[in-house]
Tab-separated table of C-alpha atoms in Angstrom:
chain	number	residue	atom	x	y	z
Q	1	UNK	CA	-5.540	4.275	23.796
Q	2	UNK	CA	-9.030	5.458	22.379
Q	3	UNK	CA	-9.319	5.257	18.855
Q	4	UNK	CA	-12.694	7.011	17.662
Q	5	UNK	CA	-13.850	7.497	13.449
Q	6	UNK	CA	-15.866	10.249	12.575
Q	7	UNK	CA	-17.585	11.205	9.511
Q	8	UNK	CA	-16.244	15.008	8.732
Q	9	UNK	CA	-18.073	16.059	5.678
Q	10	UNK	CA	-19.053	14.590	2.317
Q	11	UNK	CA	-16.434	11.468	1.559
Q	12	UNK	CA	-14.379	12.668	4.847
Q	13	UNK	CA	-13.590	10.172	7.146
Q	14	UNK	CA	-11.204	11.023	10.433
Q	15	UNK	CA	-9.210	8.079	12.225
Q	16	UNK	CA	-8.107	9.840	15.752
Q	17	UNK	CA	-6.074	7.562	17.814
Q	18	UNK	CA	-5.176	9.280	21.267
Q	19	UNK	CA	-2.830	8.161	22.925
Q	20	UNK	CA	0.395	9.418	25.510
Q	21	UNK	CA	3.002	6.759	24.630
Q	22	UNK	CA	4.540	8.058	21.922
Q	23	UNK	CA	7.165	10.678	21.570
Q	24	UNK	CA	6.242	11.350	17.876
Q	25	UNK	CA	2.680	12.055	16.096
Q	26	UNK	CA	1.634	11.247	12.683
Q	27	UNK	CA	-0.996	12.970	11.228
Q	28	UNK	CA	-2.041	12.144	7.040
Q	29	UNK	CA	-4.229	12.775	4.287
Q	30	UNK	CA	-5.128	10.187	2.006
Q	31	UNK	CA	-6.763	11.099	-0.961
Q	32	UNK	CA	-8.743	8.611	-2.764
Q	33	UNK	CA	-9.663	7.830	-6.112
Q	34	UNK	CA	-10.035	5.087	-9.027
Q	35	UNK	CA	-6.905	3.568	-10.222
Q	36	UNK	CA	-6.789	4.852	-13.603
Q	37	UNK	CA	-4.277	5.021	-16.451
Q	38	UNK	CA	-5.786	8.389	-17.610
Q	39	UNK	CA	-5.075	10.010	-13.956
Q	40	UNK	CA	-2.632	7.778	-12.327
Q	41	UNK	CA	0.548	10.063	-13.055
Q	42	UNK	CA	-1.254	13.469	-12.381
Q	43	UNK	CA	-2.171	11.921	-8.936
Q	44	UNK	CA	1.235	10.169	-8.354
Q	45	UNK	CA	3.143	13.730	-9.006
Q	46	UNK	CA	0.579	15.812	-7.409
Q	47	UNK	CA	1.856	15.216	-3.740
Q	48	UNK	CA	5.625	15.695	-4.738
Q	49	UNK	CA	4.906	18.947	-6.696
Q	50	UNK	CA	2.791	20.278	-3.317
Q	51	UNK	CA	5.907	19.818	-1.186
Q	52	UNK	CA	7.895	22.318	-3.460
Q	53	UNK	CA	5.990	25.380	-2.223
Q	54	UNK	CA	2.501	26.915	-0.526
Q	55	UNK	CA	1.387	30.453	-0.742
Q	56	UNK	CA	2.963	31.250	1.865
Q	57	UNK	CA	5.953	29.606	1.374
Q	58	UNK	CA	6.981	29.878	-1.557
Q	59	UNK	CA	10.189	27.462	-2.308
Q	60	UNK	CA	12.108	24.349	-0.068
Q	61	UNK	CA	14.042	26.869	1.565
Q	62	UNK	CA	11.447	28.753	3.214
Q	63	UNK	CA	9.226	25.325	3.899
Q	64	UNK	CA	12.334	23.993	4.943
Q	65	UNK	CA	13.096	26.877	7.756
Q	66	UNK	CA	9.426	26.806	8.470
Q	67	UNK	CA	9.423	23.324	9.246
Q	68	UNK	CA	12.869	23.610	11.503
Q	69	UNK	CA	10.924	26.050	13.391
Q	70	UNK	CA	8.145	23.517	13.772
Q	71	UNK	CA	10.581	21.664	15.766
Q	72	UNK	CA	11.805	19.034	12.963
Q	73	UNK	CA	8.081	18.706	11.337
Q	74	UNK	CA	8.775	15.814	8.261
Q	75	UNK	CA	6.257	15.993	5.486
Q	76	UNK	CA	6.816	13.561	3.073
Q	77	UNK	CA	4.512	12.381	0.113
Q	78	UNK	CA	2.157	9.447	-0.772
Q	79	UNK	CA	1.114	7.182	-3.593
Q	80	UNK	CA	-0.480	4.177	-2.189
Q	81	UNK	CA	-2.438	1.064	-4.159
Q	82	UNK	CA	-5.694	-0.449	-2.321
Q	83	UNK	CA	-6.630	-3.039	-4.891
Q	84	UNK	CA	-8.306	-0.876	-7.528
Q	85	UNK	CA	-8.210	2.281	-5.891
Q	86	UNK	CA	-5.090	4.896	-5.703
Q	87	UNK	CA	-4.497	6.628	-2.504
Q	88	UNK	CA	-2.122	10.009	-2.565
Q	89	UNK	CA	-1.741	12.715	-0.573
Q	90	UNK	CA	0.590	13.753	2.763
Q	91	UNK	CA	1.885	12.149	5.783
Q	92	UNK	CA	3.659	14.224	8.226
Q	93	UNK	CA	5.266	12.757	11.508
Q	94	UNK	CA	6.346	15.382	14.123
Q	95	UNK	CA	7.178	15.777	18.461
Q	96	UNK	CA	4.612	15.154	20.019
Q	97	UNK	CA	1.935	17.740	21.969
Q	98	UNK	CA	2.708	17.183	25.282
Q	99	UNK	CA	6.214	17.815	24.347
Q	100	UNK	CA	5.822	21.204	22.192
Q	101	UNK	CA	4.347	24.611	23.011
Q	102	UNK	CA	0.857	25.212	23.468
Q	103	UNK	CA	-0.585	25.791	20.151
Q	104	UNK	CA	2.661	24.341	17.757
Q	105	UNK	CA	0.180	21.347	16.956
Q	106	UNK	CA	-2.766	23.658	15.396
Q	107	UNK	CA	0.430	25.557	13.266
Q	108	UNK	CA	1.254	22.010	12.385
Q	109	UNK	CA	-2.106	20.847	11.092
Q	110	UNK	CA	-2.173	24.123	9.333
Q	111	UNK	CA	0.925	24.023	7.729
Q	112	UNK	CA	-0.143	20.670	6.279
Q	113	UNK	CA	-3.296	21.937	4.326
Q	114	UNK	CA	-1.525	25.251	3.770
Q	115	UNK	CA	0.873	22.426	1.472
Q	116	UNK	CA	-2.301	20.710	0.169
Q	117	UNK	CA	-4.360	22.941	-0.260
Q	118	UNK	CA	-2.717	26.359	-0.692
Q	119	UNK	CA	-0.034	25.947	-3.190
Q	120	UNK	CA	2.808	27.854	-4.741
Q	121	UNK	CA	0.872	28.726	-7.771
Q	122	UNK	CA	0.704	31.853	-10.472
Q	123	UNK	CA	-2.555	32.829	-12.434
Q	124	UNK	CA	-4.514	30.002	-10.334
Q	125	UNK	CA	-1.912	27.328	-12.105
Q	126	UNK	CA	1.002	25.332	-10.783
Q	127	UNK	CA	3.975	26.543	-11.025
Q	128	UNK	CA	5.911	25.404	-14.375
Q	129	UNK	CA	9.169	25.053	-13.066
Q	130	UNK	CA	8.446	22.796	-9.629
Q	131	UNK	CA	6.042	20.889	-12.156
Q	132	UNK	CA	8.846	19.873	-14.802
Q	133	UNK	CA	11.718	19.700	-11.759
Q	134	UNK	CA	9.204	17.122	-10.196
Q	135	UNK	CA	8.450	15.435	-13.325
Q	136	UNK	CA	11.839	15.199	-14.444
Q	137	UNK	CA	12.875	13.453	-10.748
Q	138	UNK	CA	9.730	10.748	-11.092
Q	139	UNK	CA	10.328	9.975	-14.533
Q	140	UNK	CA	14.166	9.066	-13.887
Q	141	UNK	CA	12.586	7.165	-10.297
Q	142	UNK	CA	10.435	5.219	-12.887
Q	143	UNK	CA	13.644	4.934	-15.367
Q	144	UNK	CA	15.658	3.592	-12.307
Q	145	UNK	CA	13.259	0.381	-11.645
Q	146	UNK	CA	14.744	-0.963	-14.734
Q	147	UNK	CA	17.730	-1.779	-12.948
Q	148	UNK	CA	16.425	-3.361	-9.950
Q	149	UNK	CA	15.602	-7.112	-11.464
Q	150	UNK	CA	13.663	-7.774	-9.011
Q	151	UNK	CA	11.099	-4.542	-8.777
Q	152	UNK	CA	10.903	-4.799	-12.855
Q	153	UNK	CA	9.982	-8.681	-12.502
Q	154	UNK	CA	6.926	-7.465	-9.723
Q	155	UNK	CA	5.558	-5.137	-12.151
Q	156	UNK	CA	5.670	-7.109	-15.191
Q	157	UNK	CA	4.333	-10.053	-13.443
Q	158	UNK	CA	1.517	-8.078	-12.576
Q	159	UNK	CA	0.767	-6.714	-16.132
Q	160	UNK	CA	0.925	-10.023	-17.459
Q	161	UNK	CA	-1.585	-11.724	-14.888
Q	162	UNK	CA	-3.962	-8.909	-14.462
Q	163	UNK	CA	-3.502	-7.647	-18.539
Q	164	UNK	CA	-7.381	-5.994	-19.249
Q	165	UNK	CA	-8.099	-5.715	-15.165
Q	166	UNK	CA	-7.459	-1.967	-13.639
Q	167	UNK	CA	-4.608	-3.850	-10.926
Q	168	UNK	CA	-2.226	-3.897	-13.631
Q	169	UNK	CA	-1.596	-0.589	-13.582
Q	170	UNK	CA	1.291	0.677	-12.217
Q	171	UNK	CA	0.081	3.446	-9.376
Q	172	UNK	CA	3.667	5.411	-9.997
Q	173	UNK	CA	2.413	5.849	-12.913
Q	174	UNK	CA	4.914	5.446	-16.573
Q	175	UNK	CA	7.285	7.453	-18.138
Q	176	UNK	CA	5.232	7.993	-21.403
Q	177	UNK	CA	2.125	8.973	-19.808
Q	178	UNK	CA	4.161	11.454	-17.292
Q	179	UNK	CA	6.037	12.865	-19.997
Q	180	UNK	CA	3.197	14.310	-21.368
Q	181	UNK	CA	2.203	15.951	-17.742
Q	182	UNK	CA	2.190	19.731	-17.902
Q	183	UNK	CA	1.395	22.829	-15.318
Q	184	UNK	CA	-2.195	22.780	-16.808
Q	185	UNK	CA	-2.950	19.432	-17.384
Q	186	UNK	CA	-1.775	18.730	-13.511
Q	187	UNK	CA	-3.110	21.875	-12.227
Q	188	UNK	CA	-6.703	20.481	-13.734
Q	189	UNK	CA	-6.235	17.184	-12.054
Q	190	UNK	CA	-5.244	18.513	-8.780
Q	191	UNK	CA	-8.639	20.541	-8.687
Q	192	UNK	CA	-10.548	17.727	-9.542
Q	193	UNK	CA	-8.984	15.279	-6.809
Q	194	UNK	CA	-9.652	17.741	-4.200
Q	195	UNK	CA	-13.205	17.858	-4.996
Q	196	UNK	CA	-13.890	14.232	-6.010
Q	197	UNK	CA	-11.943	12.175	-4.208
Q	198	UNK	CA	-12.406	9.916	-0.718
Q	199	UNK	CA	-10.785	11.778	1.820
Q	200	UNK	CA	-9.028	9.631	4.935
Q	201	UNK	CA	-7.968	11.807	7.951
Q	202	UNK	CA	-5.265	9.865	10.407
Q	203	UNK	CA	-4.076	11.272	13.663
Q	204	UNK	CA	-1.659	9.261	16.206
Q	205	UNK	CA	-0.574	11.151	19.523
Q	206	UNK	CA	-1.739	12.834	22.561
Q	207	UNK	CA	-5.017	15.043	21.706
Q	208	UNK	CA	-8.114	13.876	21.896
Q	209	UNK	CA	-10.536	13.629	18.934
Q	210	UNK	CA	-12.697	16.661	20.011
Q	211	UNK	CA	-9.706	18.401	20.164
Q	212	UNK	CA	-8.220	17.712	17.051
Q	213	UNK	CA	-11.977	17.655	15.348
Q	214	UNK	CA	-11.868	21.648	16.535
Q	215	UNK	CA	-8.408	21.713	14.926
Q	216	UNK	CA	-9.414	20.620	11.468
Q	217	UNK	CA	-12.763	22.606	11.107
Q	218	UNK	CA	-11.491	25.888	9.616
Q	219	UNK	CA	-8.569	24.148	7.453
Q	220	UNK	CA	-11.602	21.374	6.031
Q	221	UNK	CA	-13.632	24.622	5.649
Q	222	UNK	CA	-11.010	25.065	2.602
Q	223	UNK	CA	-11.723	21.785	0.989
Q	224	UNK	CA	-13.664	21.532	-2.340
Q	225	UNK	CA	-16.063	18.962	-1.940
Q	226	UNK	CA	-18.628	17.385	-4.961
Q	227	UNK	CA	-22.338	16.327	-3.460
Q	228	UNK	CA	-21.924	12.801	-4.348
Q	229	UNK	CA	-18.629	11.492	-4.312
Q	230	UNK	CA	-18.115	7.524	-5.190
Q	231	UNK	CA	-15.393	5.180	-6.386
Q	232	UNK	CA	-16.170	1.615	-7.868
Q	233	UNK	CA	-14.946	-1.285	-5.452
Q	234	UNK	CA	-12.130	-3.447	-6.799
Q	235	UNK	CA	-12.966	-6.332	-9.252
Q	236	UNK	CA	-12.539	-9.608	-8.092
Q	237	UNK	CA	-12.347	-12.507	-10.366
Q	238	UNK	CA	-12.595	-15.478	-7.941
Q	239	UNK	CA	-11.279	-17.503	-11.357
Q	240	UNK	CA	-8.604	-17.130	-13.799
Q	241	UNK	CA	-10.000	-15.298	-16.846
Q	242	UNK	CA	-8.535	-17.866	-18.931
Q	243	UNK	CA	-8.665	-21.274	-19.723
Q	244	UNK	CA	-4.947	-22.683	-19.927
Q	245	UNK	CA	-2.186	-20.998	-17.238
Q	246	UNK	CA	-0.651	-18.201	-18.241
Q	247	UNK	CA	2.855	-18.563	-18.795
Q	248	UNK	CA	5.006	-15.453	-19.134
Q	249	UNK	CA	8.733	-16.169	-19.699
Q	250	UNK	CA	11.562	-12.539	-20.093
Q	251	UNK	CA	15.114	-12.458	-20.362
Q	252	UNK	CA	16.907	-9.618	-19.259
Q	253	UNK	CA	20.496	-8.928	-17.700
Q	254	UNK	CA	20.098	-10.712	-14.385
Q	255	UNK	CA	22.345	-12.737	-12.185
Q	256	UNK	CA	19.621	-14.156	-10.294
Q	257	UNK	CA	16.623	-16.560	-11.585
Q	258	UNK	CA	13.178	-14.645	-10.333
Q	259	UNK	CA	9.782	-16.418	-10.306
Q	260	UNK	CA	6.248	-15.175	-9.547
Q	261	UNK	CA	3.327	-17.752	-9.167
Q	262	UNK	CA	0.278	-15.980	-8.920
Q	263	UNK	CA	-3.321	-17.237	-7.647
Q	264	UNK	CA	-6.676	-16.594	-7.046
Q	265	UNK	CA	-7.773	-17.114	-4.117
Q	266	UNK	CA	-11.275	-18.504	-5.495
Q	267	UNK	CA	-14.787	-19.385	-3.993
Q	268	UNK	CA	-13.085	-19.162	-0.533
Q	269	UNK	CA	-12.267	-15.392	-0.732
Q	270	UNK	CA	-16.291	-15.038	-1.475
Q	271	UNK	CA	-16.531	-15.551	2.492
Q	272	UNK	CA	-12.943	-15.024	3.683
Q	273	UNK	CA	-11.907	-13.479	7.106
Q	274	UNK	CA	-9.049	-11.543	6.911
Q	275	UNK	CA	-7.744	-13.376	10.051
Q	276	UNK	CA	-7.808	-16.596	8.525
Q	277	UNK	CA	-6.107	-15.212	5.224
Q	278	UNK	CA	-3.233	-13.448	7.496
Q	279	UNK	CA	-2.571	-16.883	9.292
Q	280	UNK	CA	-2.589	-18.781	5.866
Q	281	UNK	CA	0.071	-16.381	4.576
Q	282	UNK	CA	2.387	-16.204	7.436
Q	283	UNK	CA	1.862	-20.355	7.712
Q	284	UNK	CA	2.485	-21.267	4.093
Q	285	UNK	CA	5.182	-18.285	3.237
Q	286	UNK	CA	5.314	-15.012	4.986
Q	287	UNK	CA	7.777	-15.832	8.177
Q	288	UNK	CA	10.885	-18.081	8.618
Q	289	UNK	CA	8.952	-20.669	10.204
Q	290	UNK	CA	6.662	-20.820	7.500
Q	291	UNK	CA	6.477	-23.427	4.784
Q	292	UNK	CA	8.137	-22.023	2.014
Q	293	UNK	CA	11.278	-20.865	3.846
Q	294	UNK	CA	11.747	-24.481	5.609
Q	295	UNK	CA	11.082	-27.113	2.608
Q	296	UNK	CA	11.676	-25.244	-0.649
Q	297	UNK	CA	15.181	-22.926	0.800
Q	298	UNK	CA	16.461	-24.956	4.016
Q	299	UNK	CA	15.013	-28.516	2.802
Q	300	UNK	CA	15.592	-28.924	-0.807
Q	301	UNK	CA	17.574	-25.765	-1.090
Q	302	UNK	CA	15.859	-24.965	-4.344
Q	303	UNK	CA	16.126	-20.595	-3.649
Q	304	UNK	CA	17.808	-18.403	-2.737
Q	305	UNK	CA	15.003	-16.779	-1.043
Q	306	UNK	CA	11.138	-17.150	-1.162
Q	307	UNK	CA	7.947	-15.721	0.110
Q	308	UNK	CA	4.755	-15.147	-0.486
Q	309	UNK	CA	1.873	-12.547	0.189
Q	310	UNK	CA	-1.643	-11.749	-0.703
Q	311	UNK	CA	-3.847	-8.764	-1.859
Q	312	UNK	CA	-6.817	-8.669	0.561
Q	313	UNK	CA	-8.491	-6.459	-2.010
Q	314	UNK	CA	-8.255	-8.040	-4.741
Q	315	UNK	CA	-8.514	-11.618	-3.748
Q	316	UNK	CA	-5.020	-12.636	-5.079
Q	317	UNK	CA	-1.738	-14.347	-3.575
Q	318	UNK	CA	1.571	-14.312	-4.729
Q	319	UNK	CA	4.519	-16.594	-4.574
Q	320	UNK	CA	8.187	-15.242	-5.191
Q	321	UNK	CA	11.438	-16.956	-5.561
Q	322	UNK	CA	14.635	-16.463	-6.601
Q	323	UNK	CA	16.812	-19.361	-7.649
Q	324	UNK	CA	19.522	-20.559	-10.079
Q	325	UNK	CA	18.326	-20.321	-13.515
Q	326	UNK	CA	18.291	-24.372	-13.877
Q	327	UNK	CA	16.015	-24.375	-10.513
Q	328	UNK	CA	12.815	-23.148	-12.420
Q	329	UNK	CA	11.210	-26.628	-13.114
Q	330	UNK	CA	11.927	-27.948	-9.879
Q	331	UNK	CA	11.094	-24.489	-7.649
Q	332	UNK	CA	7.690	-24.200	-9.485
Q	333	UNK	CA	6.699	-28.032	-8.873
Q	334	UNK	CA	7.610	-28.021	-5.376
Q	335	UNK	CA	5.944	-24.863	-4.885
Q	336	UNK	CA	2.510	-26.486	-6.089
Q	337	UNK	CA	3.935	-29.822	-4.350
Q	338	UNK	CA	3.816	-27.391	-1.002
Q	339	UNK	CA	0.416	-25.935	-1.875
Q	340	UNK	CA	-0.931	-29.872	-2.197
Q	341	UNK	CA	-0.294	-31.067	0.568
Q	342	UNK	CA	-1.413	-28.030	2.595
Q	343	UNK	CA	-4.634	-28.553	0.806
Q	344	UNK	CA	-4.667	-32.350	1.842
Q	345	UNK	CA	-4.111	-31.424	5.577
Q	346	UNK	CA	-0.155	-32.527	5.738
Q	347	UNK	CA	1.101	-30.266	8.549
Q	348	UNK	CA	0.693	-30.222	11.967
Q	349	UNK	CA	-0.968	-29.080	14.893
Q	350	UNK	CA	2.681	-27.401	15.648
Q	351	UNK	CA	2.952	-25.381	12.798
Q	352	UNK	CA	-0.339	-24.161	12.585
Q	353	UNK	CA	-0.162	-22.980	16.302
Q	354	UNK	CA	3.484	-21.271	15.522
Q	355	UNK	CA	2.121	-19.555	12.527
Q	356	UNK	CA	-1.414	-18.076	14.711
Q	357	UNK	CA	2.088	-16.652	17.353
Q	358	UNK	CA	3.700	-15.335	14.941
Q	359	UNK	CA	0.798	-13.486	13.333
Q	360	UNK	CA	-0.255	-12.298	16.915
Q	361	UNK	CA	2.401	-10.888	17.128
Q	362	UNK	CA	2.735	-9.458	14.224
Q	363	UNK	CA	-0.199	-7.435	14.616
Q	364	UNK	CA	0.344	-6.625	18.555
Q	365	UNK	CA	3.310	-4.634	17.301
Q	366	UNK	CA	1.352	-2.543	15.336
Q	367	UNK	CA	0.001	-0.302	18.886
Q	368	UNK	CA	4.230	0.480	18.739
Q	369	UNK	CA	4.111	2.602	15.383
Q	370	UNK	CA	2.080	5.513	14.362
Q	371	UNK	CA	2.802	4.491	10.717
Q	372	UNK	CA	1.894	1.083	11.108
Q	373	UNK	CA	-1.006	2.300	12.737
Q	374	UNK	CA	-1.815	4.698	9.791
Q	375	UNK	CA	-1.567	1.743	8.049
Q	376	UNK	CA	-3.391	-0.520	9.582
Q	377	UNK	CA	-6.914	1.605	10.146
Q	378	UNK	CA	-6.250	2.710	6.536
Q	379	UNK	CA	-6.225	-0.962	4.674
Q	380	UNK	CA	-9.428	-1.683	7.581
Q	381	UNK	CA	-11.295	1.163	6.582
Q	382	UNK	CA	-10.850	0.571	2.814
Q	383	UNK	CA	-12.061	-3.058	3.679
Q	384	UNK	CA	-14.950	-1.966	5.019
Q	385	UNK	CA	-13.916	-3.663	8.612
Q	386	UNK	CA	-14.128	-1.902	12.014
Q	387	UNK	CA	-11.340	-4.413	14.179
Q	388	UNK	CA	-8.607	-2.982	16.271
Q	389	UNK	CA	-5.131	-4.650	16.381
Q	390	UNK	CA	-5.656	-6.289	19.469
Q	391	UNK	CA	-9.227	-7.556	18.115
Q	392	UNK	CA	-6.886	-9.022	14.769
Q	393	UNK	CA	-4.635	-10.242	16.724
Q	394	UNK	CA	-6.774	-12.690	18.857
Q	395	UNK	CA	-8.963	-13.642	15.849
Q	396	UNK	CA	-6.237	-14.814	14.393
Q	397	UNK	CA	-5.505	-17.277	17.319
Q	398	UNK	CA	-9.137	-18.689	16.409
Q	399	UNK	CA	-7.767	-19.902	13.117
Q	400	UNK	CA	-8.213	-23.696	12.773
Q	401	UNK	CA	-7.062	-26.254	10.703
Q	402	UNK	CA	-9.817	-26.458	8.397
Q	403	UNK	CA	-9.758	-22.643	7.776
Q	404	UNK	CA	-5.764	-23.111	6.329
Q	405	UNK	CA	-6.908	-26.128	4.452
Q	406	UNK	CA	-9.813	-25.288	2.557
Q	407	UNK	CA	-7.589	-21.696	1.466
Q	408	UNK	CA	-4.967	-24.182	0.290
Q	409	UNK	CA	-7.970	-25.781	-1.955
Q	410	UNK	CA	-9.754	-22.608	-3.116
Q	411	UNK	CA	-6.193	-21.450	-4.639
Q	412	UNK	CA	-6.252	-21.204	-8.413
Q	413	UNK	CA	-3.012	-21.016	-10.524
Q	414	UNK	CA	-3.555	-17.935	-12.978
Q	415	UNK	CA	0.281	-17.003	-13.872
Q	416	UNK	CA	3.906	-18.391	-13.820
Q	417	UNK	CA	6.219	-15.886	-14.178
Q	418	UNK	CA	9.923	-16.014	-14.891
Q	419	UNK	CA	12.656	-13.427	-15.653
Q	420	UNK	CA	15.907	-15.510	-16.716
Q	421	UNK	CA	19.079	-14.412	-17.944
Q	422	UNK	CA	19.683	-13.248	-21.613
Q	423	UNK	CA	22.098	-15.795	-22.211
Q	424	UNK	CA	19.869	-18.909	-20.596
Q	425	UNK	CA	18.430	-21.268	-23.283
């Protein structure tokens, strides 16, 4: 497996990982910009409206025959959240080179920027129909999170913990702010992401870098691109903004008790490792042999289920649980109870070691998957970091006790969250 990153042009980075031992490729494009309430739903639609038609293609039914033809191409669309930043664009996983005809992977590649950057449009504007069909689908997707409890809970956790920060905004956007979406207002903001936005190439299969670098020249010839192109890092408050913990309490029509503790991860995360951080997490809540999941659910049966997980962007972790509505008093103290004695070095040699396996791994796995690939280099390029899975992996098995216990003692409580039933007192 060679994995190689090249610069491509102003703010265009490639990832090319070549390698024979998969069946399937992946090949994306990221598109990268501020989080922003004034563009997030333009840039969350944007993707979905490309996949209705190109130039050349004009509806699903000719994309869709095009991409049978392609021997079962998928293209599907993307609105990702990197701390502070937005990421959208296309990912497209099809067979393989060295099982197609010579030349299907150069129609692939230009099929995909055909779709980004060649749209179905009329007078140099989207179309208005596949803008208000699309618009009309995400705004009933964003409608529909109101019914799962525990999705709704996430995001209003979030508000209420980050409320005045850029993370608490919501990168599928809202249904007021895409309501007011329009063929010209999104055809505007599509012109200006193309040209001002980060751009992050992926590739996963069987050609070579200089191959697919010879691949991508004329379709990147096609790309807009601004002379300086920037986008502010992500805030990090290694303190909560406030003095007193911020308590956010919400009924709603829920069968299920659903609690959010949320930290800050504090001087620590001014010097972190991400390999320490990944250990911490899968130690103290991420895996069934982890802390959480053995004292607070199998031990004092206090949830239903629990777990937590951490923002390596923006410094933050996260516990969730959900539990009987009586539980909350007692789920929250143990919780903290947990954190304690972490912090005071109460755990042993044993789990530490299981928790540095399990995150191993973990992370080994990732050379299985072109998507977790994808993801991987993605989050470690946006972090500025340069380590492979196998490099993660075995720092990870370098994490001592000390590293897990002074985490445990940077963490700052910022926000208890809990969403209770409408009828609970």
């Amino acid at each position: 497996m060679e994995i190689r990153k090249l610069e491509l042009g102003p703010g265009i980075r490639l990832t090319a990982v070549s390698s024979d031992k998969f069946k399937s490729s992946r090949f994306s494009v990221s598109m990268l910009s501020s989080l922003d309430s004034e563009t997030v739903n333009a840039h969350a639609l944007i993707p979905r409206v490309l996949l209705r038609g190109s130039k050349f293609r004009r509806n699903l039914t000719e994309i869709s025959r095009y991409s049978d033809e392609l021997f079962g191409l998928n293209v599907s669309s993307l609105s990702r959240k990197y701390g502070e930043k937005h990421g959208v664009g296309l990912a497209a996983s099809f067979t393989d080179a060295i099982y197609l005809p010579e030349g299907y992977v150069a129609k692939i590649i230009d099929f995909i920027f055909e779709l980004l950057l060649q749209p179905a449009t009329k007078g140099g504007l989207f179309l208005p129909e596949y803008v208000e069909s699309e618009k009309s689908k995400h705004i009933e997707a964003l409608k529909s999170i109101k019914n799962n409890k525990e999705l709704l809970a996430y995001f209003n956790f979030l508000s209420s913990m980050f409320e005045g920060e850029t993370y608490a905004i919501n990168h599928h956007g809202d249904i007021e702010g895409c309501e007011k979406l329009n063929y010209i207002s999104l055809s505007k903001a599509y012109k200006k992401l193309l040209t001002f936005s980060k751009v992050e190439l992926f590739y996963c299969g069987s050609l070579s870098s200089d191959e697919l670098m010879f691949r991508l020249m004329m379709p990147l010839a096609g790309l807009p691109r601004a002379k300086r192109i920037g986008i502010p890092e992500t805030n990090i408050l290694y303190a909560p903004p406030r003095e007193d913990i911020n308590f956010c309490f919400e009924k709603a029509d829920t069968t299920q008790g659903i609690v959010y503790l949320g930290f800050r991860i504090g001087e620590y995360f001014k010097t972190a490792d991400l390999a320490s951080l990944r250990v911490f997490n899968t130690f103290f809540g991420s895996s069934i042999s982890s802390r959480l999941f053995k004292n607070i659910r199998e031990k004092l049966s206090l949830c239903y289920e629990i777990y937590s997980s951490y923002d390596r962007f923006k410094g933050s972790f996260f516990i969730f649980a959900g539990i009987d509505f009586d539980k909350f008093e007692l789920a929250k103290n143990a919780i903290l109870t947990e954190i304690q004695a972490v912090a005071d070095g109460e755990f042993s040699d044993e789990e530490l070691n299981m928790a540095k396996k399990v995150a191993y791994s973990d992370l080994l796995s990732v050379l299985d998957s072109p998507g977790k690939l994808e993801s991987f280099f993605l989050a470690m390029n946006l972090s500025g970091k340069d380590a492979q899975p196998h490099e993660f992996a075995a720092a990870c098995m370098e994490v001592g006790r000390e590293d897990i216990i002074n985490i445990a003692s940077s963490l700052r409580l910022d926000t208890v969250y809990f969403m209770t039933s409408e009828e609970n007192k």
